[in-house]
């Protein structure tokens, strides 16, 4: 990829899909215009932009993430299965053209850090503990031990992207907001609030489950 601050980039709007840096995104390409986009990307630098399309507002987000094609398998009918990985985030400055596929003029986005190194490390540790609590409580509720991946990022920015990408449920609005934040500490703080709220809810449900379980044991003994 060129290091220019601004460049043209093919855009692939996807309903409620928010791609984060370093996250893998498999895609099935079947529409004729996106087959053309794929061929163009493969003949150049194997990259295109993934941008969330909001089905409710019928609008494309202004911030997306560049996807690099790691693997491409073309089928006999010219459809393709591809595996991509998120790279840099970008802001759409303008739409250069809409046909045969959308192309935008984009500028790259980088994070800034407003905290000291020590403050950011402390915040990262706090967020990681909350994340582990959520995973442990979830495992206890479903009766199946759960654990975080061994390769969970420990660097603040990378951890914040990982958490944003792995939020559960219909959370595209939250994910898009996190993707657009350009301060690592602020992204981590917002993620901590989400995790802490989830942790409190799971803890309350766990207490209820244990209470009913104990009541059931007492009834059987009686």
One Martini backbone bead per residue (centre of mass of N, CA, C, O) as a GRO file, in nm:
protein
  222
    1UNK     BB    1   0.098   0.035   0.020
    2UNK     BB    2   0.067   0.347   0.016
    3UNK     BB    3   0.185   0.637   0.215
    4UNK     BB    4  -0.029   0.809   0.153
    5UNK     BB    5  -0.269   1.003   0.311
    6UNK     BB    6  -0.413   0.995   0.023
    7UNK     BB    7  -0.667   0.784  -0.139
    8UNK     BB    8  -0.788   0.551  -0.343
    9UNK     BB    9  -1.084   0.331  -0.264
   10UNK     BB   10  -1.243   0.059  -0.258
   11UNK     BB   11  -1.590  -0.007  -0.168
   12UNK     BB   12  -1.756  -0.217   0.097
   13UNK     BB   13  -2.070  -0.232   0.183
   14UNK     BB   14  -2.192  -0.357   0.507
   15UNK     BB   15  -2.432  -0.484   0.695
   16UNK     BB   16  -2.335  -0.444   1.016
   17UNK     BB   17  -2.019  -0.422   0.945
   18UNK     BB   18  -1.721  -0.418   1.160
   19UNK     BB   19  -1.393  -0.352   1.097
   20UNK     BB   20  -1.085  -0.445   1.242
   21UNK     BB   21  -0.779  -0.444   1.317
   22UNK     BB   22  -0.658  -0.776   1.280
   23UNK     BB   23  -0.916  -0.889   1.152
   24UNK     BB   24  -1.099  -1.154   1.036
   25UNK     BB   25  -1.270  -1.165   0.698
   26UNK     BB   26  -1.504  -1.347   0.553
   27UNK     BB   27  -1.609  -1.373   0.199
   28UNK     BB   28  -1.885  -1.354  -0.038
   29UNK     BB   29  -1.859  -1.310  -0.387
   30UNK     BB   30  -2.145  -1.225  -0.626
   31UNK     BB   31  -2.165  -0.956  -0.727
   32UNK     BB   32  -2.068  -0.809  -1.012
   33UNK     BB   33  -1.939  -0.546  -0.890
   34UNK     BB   34  -1.761  -0.714  -0.677
   35UNK     BB   35  -1.606  -0.876  -0.881
   36UNK     BB   36  -1.468  -0.628  -1.002
   37UNK     BB   37  -1.338  -0.530  -0.743
   38UNK     BB   38  -1.168  -0.782  -0.694
   39UNK     BB   39  -1.004  -0.774  -0.955
   40UNK     BB   40  -0.880  -0.500  -0.899
   41UNK     BB   41  -0.743  -0.566  -0.630
   42UNK     BB   42  -0.570  -0.810  -0.736
   43UNK     BB   43  -0.416  -0.622  -0.957
   44UNK     BB   44  -0.297  -0.463  -0.722
   45UNK     BB   45  -0.303  -0.452  -0.354
   46UNK     BB   46  -0.540  -0.629  -0.216
   47UNK     BB   47  -0.742  -0.372  -0.156
   48UNK     BB   48  -1.016  -0.266   0.060
   49UNK     BB   49  -1.313  -0.116   0.183
   50UNK     BB   50  -1.479  -0.144   0.491
   51UNK     BB   51  -1.828  -0.049   0.534
   52UNK     BB   52  -2.084   0.049   0.709
   53UNK     BB   53  -2.427  -0.042   0.667
   54UNK     BB   54  -2.731   0.113   0.743
   55UNK     BB   55  -3.048  -0.019   0.726
   56UNK     BB   56  -3.209   0.217   0.857
   57UNK     BB   57  -3.068   0.483   0.712
   58UNK     BB   58  -2.917   0.423   0.441
   59UNK     BB   59  -2.606   0.444   0.539
   60UNK     BB   60  -2.273   0.530   0.523
   61UNK     BB   61  -1.999   0.533   0.673
   62UNK     BB   62  -1.707   0.740   0.732
   63UNK     BB   63  -1.578   0.485   0.877
   64UNK     BB   64  -1.319   0.247   0.812
   65UNK     BB   65  -1.158  -0.064   0.686
   66UNK     BB   66  -0.892  -0.207   0.564
   67UNK     BB   67  -0.867  -0.482   0.334
   68UNK     BB   68  -0.678  -0.778   0.309
   69UNK     BB   69  -0.604  -1.022   0.081
   70UNK     BB   70  -0.514  -1.357   0.160
   71UNK     BB   71  -0.759  -1.517   0.012
   72UNK     BB   72  -0.856  -1.671  -0.315
   73UNK     BB   73  -1.160  -1.835  -0.440
   74UNK     BB   74  -1.255  -1.931  -0.753
   75UNK     BB   75  -1.532  -2.011  -0.915
   76UNK     BB   76  -1.699  -2.121  -1.192
   77UNK     BB   77  -1.918  -1.864  -1.156
   78UNK     BB   78  -1.723  -1.621  -1.033
   79UNK     BB   79  -1.725  -1.670  -0.760
   80UNK     BB   80  -1.608  -1.582  -0.418
   81UNK     BB   81  -1.371  -1.681  -0.169
   82UNK     BB   82  -1.260  -1.482   0.106
   83UNK     BB   83  -0.973  -1.363   0.295
   84UNK     BB   84  -0.945  -1.114   0.544
   85UNK     BB   85  -0.760  -0.822   0.679
   86UNK     BB   86  -0.729  -0.579   0.893
   87UNK     BB   87  -0.608  -0.253   0.888
   88UNK     BB   88  -0.649   0.044   0.824
   89UNK     BB   89  -0.800   0.326   0.894
   90UNK     BB   90  -1.071   0.536   0.757
   91UNK     BB   91  -1.174   0.833   0.582
   92UNK     BB   92  -1.436   0.959   0.402
   93UNK     BB   93  -1.419   1.235   0.181
   94UNK     BB   94  -1.509   1.095  -0.101
   95UNK     BB   95  -1.692   1.022  -0.395
   96UNK     BB   96  -1.574   0.940  -0.703
   97UNK     BB   97  -1.753   0.669  -0.756
   98UNK     BB   98  -2.033   0.426  -0.824
   99UNK     BB   99  -1.923   0.310  -1.099
  100UNK     BB  100  -1.945  -0.017  -1.076
  101UNK     BB  101  -1.806   0.083  -0.810
  102UNK     BB  102  -1.715   0.205  -0.516
  103UNK     BB  103  -1.518   0.511  -0.478
  104UNK     BB  104  -1.282   0.652  -0.251
  105UNK     BB  105  -1.163   0.923  -0.075
  106UNK     BB  106  -0.897   0.871   0.158
  107UNK     BB  107  -0.799   0.881   0.506
  108UNK     BB  108  -0.591   0.811   0.749
  109UNK     BB  109  -0.605   0.655   1.076
  110UNK     BB  110  -0.483   0.746   1.400
  111UNK     BB  111  -0.371   0.716   1.710
  112UNK     BB  112  -0.384   0.860   2.024
  113UNK     BB  113  -0.214   0.963   2.340
  114UNK     BB  114  -0.306   1.114   2.659
  115UNK     BB  115  -0.155   0.923   2.829
  116UNK     BB  116   0.046   0.772   3.013
  117UNK     BB  117   0.201   0.479   3.026
  118UNK     BB  118   0.102   0.399   3.309
  119UNK     BB  119  -0.200   0.463   3.270
  120UNK     BB  120  -0.242   0.270   3.030
  121UNK     BB  121  -0.158   0.009   3.175
  122UNK     BB  122  -0.373   0.020   3.395
  123UNK     BB  123  -0.617   0.023   3.208
  124UNK     BB  124  -0.556  -0.245   3.065
  125UNK     BB  125  -0.574  -0.422   3.320
  126UNK     BB  126  -0.867  -0.351   3.394
  127UNK     BB  127  -0.996  -0.451   3.130
  128UNK     BB  128  -0.891  -0.742   3.141
  129UNK     BB  129  -1.034  -0.822   3.403
  130UNK     BB  130  -1.321  -0.771   3.301
  131UNK     BB  131  -1.305  -0.973   3.069
  132UNK     BB  132  -1.250  -1.226   3.242
  133UNK     BB  133  -1.506  -1.209   3.410
  134UNK     BB  134  -1.707  -1.239   3.177
  135UNK     BB  135  -1.609  -1.517   3.084
  136UNK     BB  136  -1.642  -1.669   3.354
  137UNK     BB  137  -1.947  -1.608   3.401
  138UNK     BB  138  -2.046  -1.730   3.139
  139UNK     BB  139  -1.946  -2.019   3.195
  140UNK     BB  140  -2.115  -2.058   3.456
  141UNK     BB  141  -2.398  -2.019   3.331
  142UNK     BB  142  -2.357  -2.251   3.094
  143UNK     BB  143  -2.167  -2.487   3.208
  144UNK     BB  144  -1.894  -2.377   3.049
  145UNK     BB  145  -1.586  -2.337   3.012
  146UNK     BB  146  -1.411  -2.026   2.974
  147UNK     BB  147  -1.173  -1.860   2.749
  148UNK     BB  148  -0.915  -1.691   2.652
  149UNK     BB  149  -0.698  -1.634   2.431
  150UNK     BB  150  -0.357  -1.674   2.417
  151UNK     BB  151  -0.340  -1.418   2.193
  152UNK     BB  152  -0.406  -1.187   2.357
  153UNK     BB  153  -0.372  -0.872   2.358
  154UNK     BB  154  -0.142  -0.634   2.544
  155UNK     BB  155  -0.181  -0.396   2.381
  156UNK     BB  156  -0.383  -0.135   2.397
  157UNK     BB  157  -0.481  -0.098   2.103
  158UNK     BB  158  -0.518  -0.400   2.028
  159UNK     BB  159  -0.717  -0.464   2.255
  160UNK     BB  160  -0.937  -0.259   2.173
  161UNK     BB  161  -0.993  -0.393   1.899
  162UNK     BB  162  -1.066  -0.676   1.997
  163UNK     BB  163  -1.308  -0.600   2.168
  164UNK     BB  164  -1.474  -0.459   1.949
  165UNK     BB  165  -1.491  -0.725   1.765
  166UNK     BB  166  -1.617  -0.913   2.035
  167UNK     BB  167  -1.885  -0.819   2.060
  168UNK     BB  168  -2.200  -0.898   2.163
  169UNK     BB  169  -2.443  -0.890   1.950
  170UNK     BB  170  -2.631  -0.604   1.850
  171UNK     BB  171  -2.335  -0.378   1.806
  172UNK     BB  172  -2.273  -0.179   1.566
  173UNK     BB  173  -2.286   0.098   1.700
  174UNK     BB  174  -2.059   0.051   1.903
  175UNK     BB  175  -1.840  -0.032   1.702
  176UNK     BB  176  -1.835   0.227   1.535
  177UNK     BB  177  -1.760   0.417   1.765
  178UNK     BB  178  -1.489   0.275   1.834
  179UNK     BB  179  -1.354   0.302   1.554
  180UNK     BB  180  -1.363   0.632   1.559
  181UNK     BB  181  -1.173   0.642   1.774
  182UNK     BB  182  -0.844   0.830   1.845
  183UNK     BB  183  -0.828   0.721   2.153
  184UNK     BB  184  -0.718   0.468   2.333
  185UNK     BB  185  -0.821   0.534   2.621
  186UNK     BB  186  -1.116   0.595   2.542
  187UNK     BB  187  -1.180   0.318   2.429
  188UNK     BB  188  -1.121   0.162   2.692
  189UNK     BB  189  -1.327   0.308   2.873
  190UNK     BB  190  -1.579   0.227   2.711
  191UNK     BB  191  -1.529  -0.078   2.736
  192UNK     BB  192  -1.541  -0.093   3.041
  193UNK     BB  193  -1.833  -0.008   3.073
  194UNK     BB  194  -1.948  -0.248   2.917
  195UNK     BB  195  -1.815  -0.475   3.087
  196UNK     BB  196  -1.919  -0.390   3.369
  197UNK     BB  197  -2.216  -0.416   3.305
  198UNK     BB  198  -2.202  -0.714   3.226
  199UNK     BB  199  -2.080  -0.819   3.491
  200UNK     BB  200  -2.318  -0.738   3.673
  201UNK     BB  201  -2.534  -0.903   3.529
  202UNK     BB  202  -2.396  -1.181   3.556
  203UNK     BB  203  -2.372  -1.184   3.864
  204UNK     BB  204  -2.675  -1.174   3.920
  205UNK     BB  205  -2.745  -1.435   3.764
  206UNK     BB  206  -2.563  -1.620   3.933
  207UNK     BB  207  -2.705  -1.584   4.201
  208UNK     BB  208  -2.978  -1.690   4.107
  209UNK     BB  209  -2.883  -1.968   4.022
  210UNK     BB  210  -2.771  -2.055   4.298
  211UNK     BB  211  -3.031  -2.020   4.457
  212UNK     BB  212  -3.208  -2.222   4.296
  213UNK     BB  213  -3.018  -2.460   4.337
  214UNK     BB  214  -3.037  -2.469   4.647
  215UNK     BB  215  -3.342  -2.506   4.662
  216UNK     BB  216  -3.344  -2.774   4.512
  217UNK     BB  217  -3.169  -2.926   4.718
  218UNK     BB  218  -3.359  -2.890   4.962
  219UNK     BB  219  -3.607  -3.035   4.840
  220UNK     BB  220  -3.465  -3.315   4.801
  221UNK     BB  221  -3.400  -3.357   5.103
  222UNK     BB  222  -3.708  -3.337   5.197
   0.00000   0.00000   0.00000
